[in-house]
Amino acid sequence: MRHGLQLLLLYLYSVQANLEGPFLFFGPKSLEKYKRPALKYLDQDELMRIYGEQAAIVVFNNQDSVPLSSGYFPRLRKMLERQSTLVLPQDFLDVHPDYISNETQVLTLQGPWSERDAQMTETFARLQDIYGTGRVLGILGNSVSQSQSADYIDGEPWARVRRQAQNESASSTTSPEDERPSKVMQKFALYNATGPPGKGALLYSSGWPELRRTNGTTIRLSTPVGEPTIKPTRLYTIMVVRFVDGDSRDKITLEFSFKQSGGWWTAVGVEVRFGLETTGISLKAPSPPDAPSAVLGKSYHCSLPLVYSSEDATLVLPDVQMQMFMDSTEKFADAFDCIGFTTVPIWSGIMVSFIMLVGLGISLTMIMEIKTMDRFENNRSKQLTITVSE
């Protein structure tokens, strides 16, 4: 009875936390066809297909980064021996299952290890009784940033292992961590978020976004993690981009909101979330007519900094180009530029030219009013007399 009450409370207390990897998918046999070599990620389309094939999905959000080889989850390990499993080494899921399947439950695992082990196995078994064996997908992740990969048990199909060569040859061996290609940090920001038809998005900035707090601190978001994703809602379409905050390794999530109305799309604002916060700092886009907007099918470009602001902070993106509600995100369409013809420098040039033209006109008028002599003296005529009026 006590366990049943705890499970019920956990169902009611489901949270949409920023789930982090590595991830363990288990359950249906269809997972076998998605197995990839070590360190190979699944893209957004493959994740959407996996979610769509299941009758129900349950996400277990563990609050501690404890590997399965630690011995804290004996019941789960025994249950996995009868299930198909798939390990994803990626840090984030490009598509959260809750966006695809309505039958998705997110359970936050808390309390002693034995209770967490029981919560996972009993919940998964109960869902299989409801929806049928092989029709429930379980996903295990955590909410703690992992600086090192977990050492799972060798020999298991879901294990990630650092193997060493057993021979004594002179050739050196490398671990999977050493084999990962180094990331080349570009000097610009380009976020490409694919989604359902008509929901794709592209956002480019010549520099990294900077979050400036009112207390004087500035955070330069130069380390993106995962892939940008699209989260459609009833009112807005949201582009989600995640970052790591420098050496602290804290996660920062930017959720750019856009709306569609009257054949135009418009940027509404951005919400900044830190770590596992469910609510963050809401920043508003510039007010119309300065708000980024364009006709559907066209992009927006502005060489001036784009500033999202509130009383607590501002987010600055230099030299931006963006486009929303795209069928294909291969390239930008023709752009609406924020700098029109009547800019301050152009008005200044026009006024200076007008003043010069007025001065030229006055000068020509004065020159035309100058009277020249039409009579001349000679030795056969009398002396000329010129009056003051002449």
Short mmCIF file of C-alpha atoms in Angstrom, two decimals:
data_model
loop_
_atom_site.label_atom_id
_atom_site.label_comp_id
_atom_site.label_asym_id
_atom_site.label_seq_id
_atom_site.Cartn_x
_atom_site.Cartn_y
_atom_site.Cartn_z
CA MET A 1 0.00 0.00 0.00
CA ARG A 2 2.83 2.35 0.88
CA HIS A 3 4.64 1.64 -2.38
CA GLY A 4 1.41 2.18 -4.31
CA LEU A 5 0.89 5.57 -2.68
CA GLN A 6 4.46 6.58 -3.44
CA LEU A 7 4.08 5.58 -7.07
CA LEU A 8 0.84 7.53 -7.34
CA LEU A 9 2.51 10.63 -5.91
CA LEU A 10 5.38 10.23 -8.32
CA TYR A 11 2.95 10.09 -11.24
CA LEU A 12 1.31 13.28 -10.05
CA TYR A 13 4.69 14.90 -9.46
CA SER A 14 6.09 14.24 -12.91
CA VAL A 15 8.45 16.99 -13.99
CA GLN A 16 9.88 18.08 -17.31
CA ALA A 17 13.49 18.37 -16.21
CA ASN A 18 16.45 18.86 -18.49
CA LEU A 19 17.26 15.17 -18.87
CA GLU A 20 20.92 14.46 -19.54
CA GLY A 21 22.80 11.50 -20.93
CA PRO A 22 24.06 8.98 -21.44
CA PHE A 23 20.66 7.36 -21.96
CA LEU A 24 19.52 3.76 -21.68
CA PHE A 25 16.54 2.79 -23.86
CA PHE A 26 14.97 -0.58 -23.02
CA GLY A 27 11.87 -2.59 -23.75
CA PRO A 28 10.61 -3.33 -27.29
CA LYS A 29 12.50 -5.54 -29.72
CA SER A 30 12.34 -2.79 -32.36
CA LEU A 31 15.28 -1.13 -30.58
CA GLU A 32 17.60 -3.73 -32.11
CA LYS A 33 17.44 -2.10 -35.55
CA TYR A 34 18.60 1.24 -34.14
CA LYS A 35 21.81 -0.05 -32.58
CA ARG A 36 24.88 1.89 -33.72
CA PRO A 37 28.64 1.67 -33.20
CA ALA A 38 30.08 3.12 -30.00
CA LEU A 39 29.76 6.91 -29.60
CA LYS A 40 27.33 7.09 -32.54
CA TYR A 41 24.38 9.38 -31.89
CA LEU A 42 20.79 8.99 -33.08
CA ASP A 43 19.47 11.94 -35.05
CA GLN A 44 16.13 13.64 -34.58
CA ASP A 45 14.29 11.61 -37.22
CA GLU A 46 15.41 8.29 -35.72
CA LEU A 47 14.31 9.35 -32.24
CA MET A 48 10.91 10.40 -33.58
CA ARG A 49 10.50 6.99 -35.26
CA ILE A 50 11.40 5.19 -32.02
CA TYR A 51 8.86 7.23 -30.05
CA GLY A 52 6.17 6.77 -32.67
CA GLU A 53 6.46 2.96 -32.62
CA GLN A 54 5.57 2.68 -28.92
CA ALA A 55 2.18 2.52 -27.25
CA ALA A 56 3.54 4.18 -24.10
CA ILE A 57 6.80 5.73 -22.93
CA VAL A 58 8.09 6.11 -19.38
CA VAL A 59 11.12 8.32 -18.65
CA PHE A 60 13.05 7.69 -15.43
CA ASN A 61 14.92 10.82 -14.32
CA ASN A 62 17.58 9.74 -11.82
CA GLN A 63 18.85 12.58 -9.63
CA ASP A 64 22.33 11.05 -9.23
CA SER A 65 24.80 9.94 -11.88
CA VAL A 66 25.23 6.37 -10.61
CA PRO A 67 26.24 3.68 -13.17
CA LEU A 68 24.32 0.44 -13.35
CA SER A 69 27.51 -1.43 -12.44
CA SER A 70 27.40 0.12 -8.95
CA GLY A 71 25.09 -2.65 -7.70
CA TYR A 72 22.37 -0.26 -6.54
CA PHE A 73 19.83 -1.53 -9.11
CA PRO A 74 19.76 -5.35 -8.93
CA ARG A 75 16.07 -5.66 -9.86
CA LEU A 76 16.49 -3.40 -12.88
CA ARG A 77 19.56 -5.33 -14.05
CA LYS A 78 17.66 -8.60 -13.82
CA MET A 79 14.70 -7.15 -15.70
CA LEU A 80 16.96 -5.84 -18.49
CA GLU A 81 18.19 -9.37 -19.16
CA ARG A 82 14.78 -10.06 -20.75
CA GLN A 83 14.53 -6.73 -22.60
CA SER A 84 16.09 -5.26 -25.72
CA THR A 85 18.40 -2.39 -24.83
CA LEU A 86 19.98 0.56 -26.60
CA VAL A 87 22.63 2.92 -25.15
CA LEU A 88 22.85 6.50 -26.44
CA PRO A 89 26.07 8.34 -25.47
CA GLN A 90 24.71 11.79 -26.38
CA ASP A 91 24.35 14.49 -23.73
CA PHE A 92 20.77 15.46 -24.66
CA LEU A 93 17.83 14.04 -26.55
CA ASP A 94 17.19 16.19 -29.63
CA VAL A 95 13.47 15.41 -29.30
CA HIS A 96 11.78 14.85 -25.95
CA PRO A 97 9.30 11.94 -26.13
CA ASP A 98 6.60 14.10 -24.56
CA TYR A 99 6.49 16.19 -27.76
CA ILE A 100 5.70 13.13 -29.89
CA SER A 101 3.66 10.72 -27.75
CA ASN A 102 0.71 11.68 -25.58
CA GLU A 103 1.23 8.50 -23.53
CA THR A 104 4.49 9.69 -21.95
CA GLN A 105 5.19 9.77 -18.22
CA VAL A 106 8.25 11.32 -16.60
CA LEU A 107 9.17 10.00 -13.15
CA THR A 108 11.78 11.66 -10.95
CA LEU A 109 13.63 9.03 -8.91
CA GLN A 110 14.35 10.08 -5.33
CA GLY A 111 14.97 8.42 -2.01
CA PRO A 112 17.03 5.32 -1.14
CA TRP A 113 18.49 3.23 -3.95
CA SER A 114 16.30 0.24 -3.16
CA GLU A 115 13.16 2.37 -3.54
CA ARG A 116 14.39 3.79 -6.85
CA ASP A 117 15.09 0.28 -8.09
CA ALA A 118 11.58 -0.81 -7.10
CA GLN A 119 9.98 2.28 -8.63
CA MET A 120 11.54 1.61 -12.03
CA THR A 121 10.80 -2.10 -12.21
CA GLU A 122 7.27 -1.91 -10.78
CA THR A 123 6.27 1.05 -12.94
CA PHE A 124 7.59 -0.58 -16.11
CA ALA A 125 5.87 -3.89 -15.28
CA ARG A 126 2.57 -2.13 -14.55
CA LEU A 127 2.66 -0.27 -17.88
CA GLN A 128 3.39 -3.53 -19.70
CA ASP A 129 0.32 -5.07 -18.07
CA ILE A 130 -1.77 -2.14 -19.34
CA TYR A 131 -0.37 -1.70 -22.87
CA GLY A 132 1.07 -5.16 -23.54
CA THR A 133 4.49 -6.76 -23.49
CA GLY A 134 6.94 -5.18 -25.92
CA ARG A 135 4.82 -2.05 -26.40
CA VAL A 136 6.33 0.10 -23.64
CA LEU A 137 9.60 2.02 -24.02
CA GLY A 138 11.64 2.81 -20.92
CA ILE A 139 14.22 5.61 -20.93
CA LEU A 140 16.74 6.05 -18.12
CA GLY A 141 18.67 9.32 -17.81
CA ASN A 142 19.82 11.66 -15.09
CA SER A 143 19.77 15.32 -14.12
CA VAL A 144 23.41 15.58 -13.03
CA SER A 145 26.15 16.74 -15.39
CA GLN A 146 28.63 13.91 -15.87
CA SER A 147 32.22 14.95 -16.42
CA GLN A 148 33.25 11.36 -17.02
CA SER A 149 31.55 8.49 -18.75
CA ALA A 150 30.14 5.75 -16.56
CA ASP A 151 32.02 2.46 -16.23
CA TYR A 152 29.34 -0.12 -16.82
CA ILE A 153 29.85 -3.87 -16.48
CA ASP A 154 31.86 -5.55 -19.20
CA GLY A 155 30.09 -8.15 -21.29
CA GLU A 156 26.60 -6.67 -21.05
CA PRO A 157 24.84 -5.58 -24.26
CA TRP A 158 24.17 -2.17 -22.72
CA ALA A 159 27.64 -1.63 -21.31
CA ARG A 160 30.01 1.18 -22.18
CA VAL A 161 33.49 -0.06 -21.37
CA ARG A 162 37.00 1.28 -21.55
CA ARG A 163 38.94 -1.64 -22.95
CA GLN A 164 42.70 -2.08 -22.84
CA ALA A 165 44.84 -4.29 -25.04
CA GLN A 166 45.91 -7.54 -23.41
CA ASN A 167 48.98 -8.11 -25.52
CA GLU A 168 52.34 -6.63 -24.59
CA SER A 169 53.13 -5.21 -27.99
CA ALA A 170 54.73 -1.81 -28.28
CA SER A 171 51.71 -0.32 -30.02
CA SER A 172 49.78 2.07 -27.80
CA THR A 173 46.03 1.86 -27.33
CA THR A 174 43.52 4.66 -27.08
CA SER A 175 40.31 4.82 -25.09
CA PRO A 176 36.97 5.80 -26.67
CA GLU A 177 37.30 9.20 -25.00
CA ASP A 178 40.62 9.75 -26.84
CA GLU A 179 39.06 8.69 -30.14
CA ARG A 180 36.39 11.38 -30.02
CA PRO A 181 37.05 14.08 -32.62
CA SER A 182 37.95 17.42 -31.11
CA LYS A 183 35.41 20.16 -31.55
CA VAL A 184 36.35 23.12 -33.70
CA MET A 185 34.94 26.22 -32.06
CA GLN A 186 33.68 28.61 -34.69
CA LYS A 187 33.48 32.34 -34.16
CA PHE A 188 29.84 32.58 -35.17
CA ALA A 189 26.60 31.04 -33.98
CA LEU A 190 24.36 29.03 -36.32
CA TYR A 191 21.39 27.12 -34.93
CA ASN A 192 19.55 24.78 -37.29
CA ALA A 193 16.42 23.24 -35.82
CA THR A 194 14.47 20.83 -37.98
CA GLY A 195 10.93 19.91 -37.06
CA PRO A 196 7.58 18.97 -38.54
CA PRO A 197 6.87 20.37 -42.03
CA GLY A 198 6.52 24.12 -41.83
CA LYS A 199 8.09 24.30 -38.34
CA GLY A 200 11.83 24.36 -39.10
CA ALA A 201 14.00 27.29 -38.00
CA LEU A 202 17.39 28.85 -38.75
CA LEU A 203 19.13 31.43 -36.59
CA TYR A 204 22.53 32.95 -37.37
CA SER A 205 24.60 35.46 -35.43
CA SER A 206 28.08 36.75 -36.25
CA GLY A 207 29.01 36.35 -32.58
CA TRP A 208 28.01 34.26 -29.58
CA PRO A 209 24.98 35.34 -27.52
CA GLU A 210 25.82 37.31 -24.38
CA LEU A 211 23.61 37.27 -21.30
CA ARG A 212 24.11 40.43 -19.24
CA ARG A 213 22.67 40.49 -15.73
CA THR A 214 21.76 43.64 -13.84
CA ASN A 215 24.31 42.73 -11.14
CA GLY A 216 27.10 43.32 -13.66
CA THR A 217 27.87 39.71 -14.62
CA THR A 218 28.11 38.74 -18.28
CA ILE A 219 27.81 35.15 -19.53
CA ARG A 220 29.10 34.42 -23.03
CA LEU A 221 27.20 31.42 -24.38
CA SER A 222 29.94 29.99 -26.58
CA THR A 223 29.56 26.26 -25.78
CA PRO A 224 26.35 24.81 -27.24
CA VAL A 225 25.45 21.21 -26.40
CA GLY A 226 23.15 18.87 -28.24
CA GLU A 227 21.12 19.94 -31.24
CA PRO A 228 18.60 22.80 -31.35
CA THR A 229 15.02 21.52 -31.24
CA ILE A 230 11.56 22.82 -32.08
CA LYS A 231 8.77 22.74 -29.47
CA PRO A 232 5.38 23.68 -30.96
CA THR A 233 2.76 25.01 -28.55
CA ARG A 234 -0.78 26.27 -28.97
CA LEU A 235 0.25 29.94 -29.13
CA TYR A 236 3.91 29.93 -30.11
CA THR A 237 6.58 27.90 -31.83
CA ILE A 238 9.65 27.65 -29.59
CA MET A 239 13.24 27.07 -30.70
CA VAL A 240 15.26 25.46 -27.88
CA VAL A 241 19.06 25.90 -27.76
CA ARG A 242 21.17 24.55 -24.88
CA PHE A 243 24.59 25.70 -23.64
CA VAL A 244 27.16 24.91 -20.98
CA ASP A 245 28.29 27.79 -18.79
CA GLY A 246 32.09 27.73 -19.00
CA ASP A 247 34.01 25.92 -16.29
CA SER A 248 31.03 25.56 -13.96
CA ARG A 249 29.43 23.13 -16.46
CA ASP A 250 25.98 24.42 -15.50
CA LYS A 251 23.38 24.05 -18.23
CA ILE A 252 21.70 27.14 -19.68
CA THR A 253 18.71 26.78 -21.99
CA LEU A 254 17.44 29.48 -24.35
CA GLU A 255 13.87 29.13 -25.60
CA PHE A 256 13.19 31.56 -28.46
CA SER A 257 9.46 32.16 -28.99
CA PHE A 258 7.90 33.04 -32.36
CA LYS A 259 4.33 33.56 -33.45
CA GLN A 260 2.57 33.48 -36.81
CA SER A 261 -0.19 35.91 -37.74
CA GLY A 262 -1.58 37.40 -40.93
CA GLY A 263 0.98 35.75 -43.19
CA TRP A 264 3.88 37.09 -41.12
CA TRP A 265 6.09 35.56 -38.45
CA THR A 266 7.37 37.64 -35.52
CA ALA A 267 9.89 37.10 -32.71
CA VAL A 268 8.16 37.41 -29.33
CA GLY A 269 10.88 36.83 -26.75
CA VAL A 270 13.25 34.34 -25.16
CA GLU A 271 13.20 32.49 -21.83
CA VAL A 272 16.53 31.78 -20.14
CA ARG A 273 16.62 28.75 -17.83
CA PHE A 274 19.49 27.73 -15.58
CA GLY A 275 20.09 24.06 -14.77
CA LEU A 276 16.89 22.24 -13.84
CA GLU A 277 14.77 25.31 -13.18
CA THR A 278 11.22 24.95 -14.48
CA THR A 279 10.85 28.72 -14.81
CA GLY A 280 13.52 31.14 -15.92
CA ILE A 281 14.07 34.77 -16.91
CA SER A 282 11.61 35.99 -19.54
CA LEU A 283 13.14 38.49 -21.95
CA LYS A 284 11.05 40.40 -24.48
CA ALA A 285 11.97 41.13 -28.08
CA PRO A 286 12.04 44.76 -29.26
CA SER A 287 8.61 46.30 -29.70
CA PRO A 288 7.16 46.68 -33.22
CA PRO A 289 8.21 47.92 -35.69
CA ASP A 290 11.71 47.02 -34.44
CA ALA A 291 10.78 43.40 -33.59
CA PRO A 292 12.31 40.77 -35.90
CA SER A 293 9.59 39.83 -38.38
CA ALA A 294 9.15 38.88 -42.02
CA VAL A 295 6.64 37.48 -44.45
CA LEU A 296 6.25 33.70 -44.25
CA GLY A 297 8.86 32.14 -46.50
CA LYS A 298 11.29 35.04 -46.03
CA SER A 299 14.08 35.64 -43.53
CA TYR A 300 14.94 38.62 -41.36
CA HIS A 301 18.39 40.25 -41.26
CA CYS A 302 19.78 43.05 -39.14
CA SER A 303 23.40 44.18 -38.83
CA LEU A 304 22.53 46.01 -35.61
CA PRO A 305 22.62 44.03 -32.33
CA LEU A 306 19.37 42.27 -31.45
CA VAL A 307 18.59 42.87 -27.78
CA TYR A 308 16.07 40.85 -25.75
CA SER A 309 15.55 42.67 -22.47
CA SER A 310 13.80 42.67 -19.10
CA GLU A 311 14.34 44.29 -15.72
CA ASP A 312 16.69 41.48 -14.66
CA ALA A 313 18.86 40.86 -17.71
CA THR A 314 19.45 41.39 -21.42
CA LEU A 315 20.44 38.95 -24.15
CA VAL A 316 22.46 40.42 -27.03
CA LEU A 317 22.98 38.77 -30.44
CA PRO A 318 25.12 40.74 -32.93
CA ASP A 319 24.36 40.85 -36.66
CA VAL A 320 21.52 38.33 -36.80
CA GLN A 321 19.64 36.57 -39.55
CA MET A 322 16.73 34.30 -38.72
CA GLN A 323 13.86 32.52 -40.40
CA MET A 324 10.97 30.58 -38.89
CA PHE A 325 8.26 28.20 -40.11
CA MET A 326 10.50 26.64 -42.78
CA ASP A 327 9.86 23.46 -44.74
CA SER A 328 13.59 23.03 -45.41
CA THR A 329 16.41 24.46 -43.30
CA GLU A 330 19.16 24.10 -45.91
CA LYS A 331 19.55 27.85 -46.48
CA PHE A 332 17.97 31.22 -45.77
CA ALA A 333 15.44 32.73 -48.15
CA ASP A 334 15.59 36.35 -49.31
CA ALA A 335 15.82 38.66 -46.32
CA PHE A 336 13.85 41.61 -44.99
CA ASP A 337 16.53 44.01 -43.72
CA CYS A 338 15.96 46.03 -40.56
CA ILE A 339 17.88 48.96 -42.05
CA GLY A 340 15.53 50.67 -44.50
CA PHE A 341 16.15 53.72 -46.71
CA THR A 342 15.33 56.37 -44.09
CA THR A 343 18.13 55.73 -41.63
CA VAL A 344 19.84 58.43 -39.54
CA PRO A 345 23.02 58.52 -41.69
CA ILE A 346 20.97 58.75 -44.87
CA TRP A 347 18.81 61.55 -43.45
CA SER A 348 21.98 63.37 -42.37
CA GLY A 349 23.42 63.10 -45.86
CA ILE A 350 20.19 64.35 -47.42
CA MET A 351 20.08 67.36 -45.07
CA VAL A 352 23.72 68.28 -45.73
CA SER A 353 23.09 68.04 -49.48
CA PHE A 354 19.99 70.25 -49.11
CA ILE A 355 21.95 72.92 -47.21
CA MET A 356 24.67 72.89 -49.87
CA LEU A 357 22.06 73.25 -52.62
CA VAL A 358 20.47 76.21 -50.83
CA GLY A 359 23.87 77.87 -50.47
CA LEU A 360 24.62 77.25 -54.13
CA GLY A 361 21.29 78.78 -55.15
CA ILE A 362 21.88 81.90 -53.07
CA SER A 363 25.38 82.25 -54.50
CA LEU A 364 24.12 81.99 -58.08
CA THR A 365 21.40 84.56 -57.38
CA MET A 366 23.92 87.01 -55.98
CA ILE A 367 26.21 86.50 -58.95
CA MET A 368 23.35 87.11 -61.38
CA GLU A 369 22.52 90.42 -59.67
CA ILE A 370 26.00 91.86 -60.25
CA LYS A 371 25.82 94.76 -62.84
CA THR A 372 28.72 95.24 -65.25
CA MET A 373 29.87 98.45 -67.01
CA ASP A 374 28.38 98.94 -70.49
CA ARG A 375 30.00 102.33 -71.18
CA PHE A 376 33.67 103.08 -71.65
CA GLU A 377 35.78 106.29 -71.91
CA ASN A 378 37.73 107.31 -75.00
CA ASN A 379 39.62 110.41 -76.14
CA ARG A 380 36.81 111.56 -78.38
CA SER A 381 34.04 111.66 -75.78
CA LYS A 382 33.57 113.50 -72.57
CA GLN A 383 34.53 112.04 -69.24
CA LEU A 384 32.14 109.45 -67.74
CA THR A 385 30.38 110.36 -64.55
CA ILE A 386 29.20 107.45 -62.36
CA THR A 387 26.68 108.24 -59.64
CA VAL A 388 26.19 106.38 -56.39
CA SER A 389 22.94 104.85 -57.61
CA GLU A 390 24.68 103.38 -60.60
#
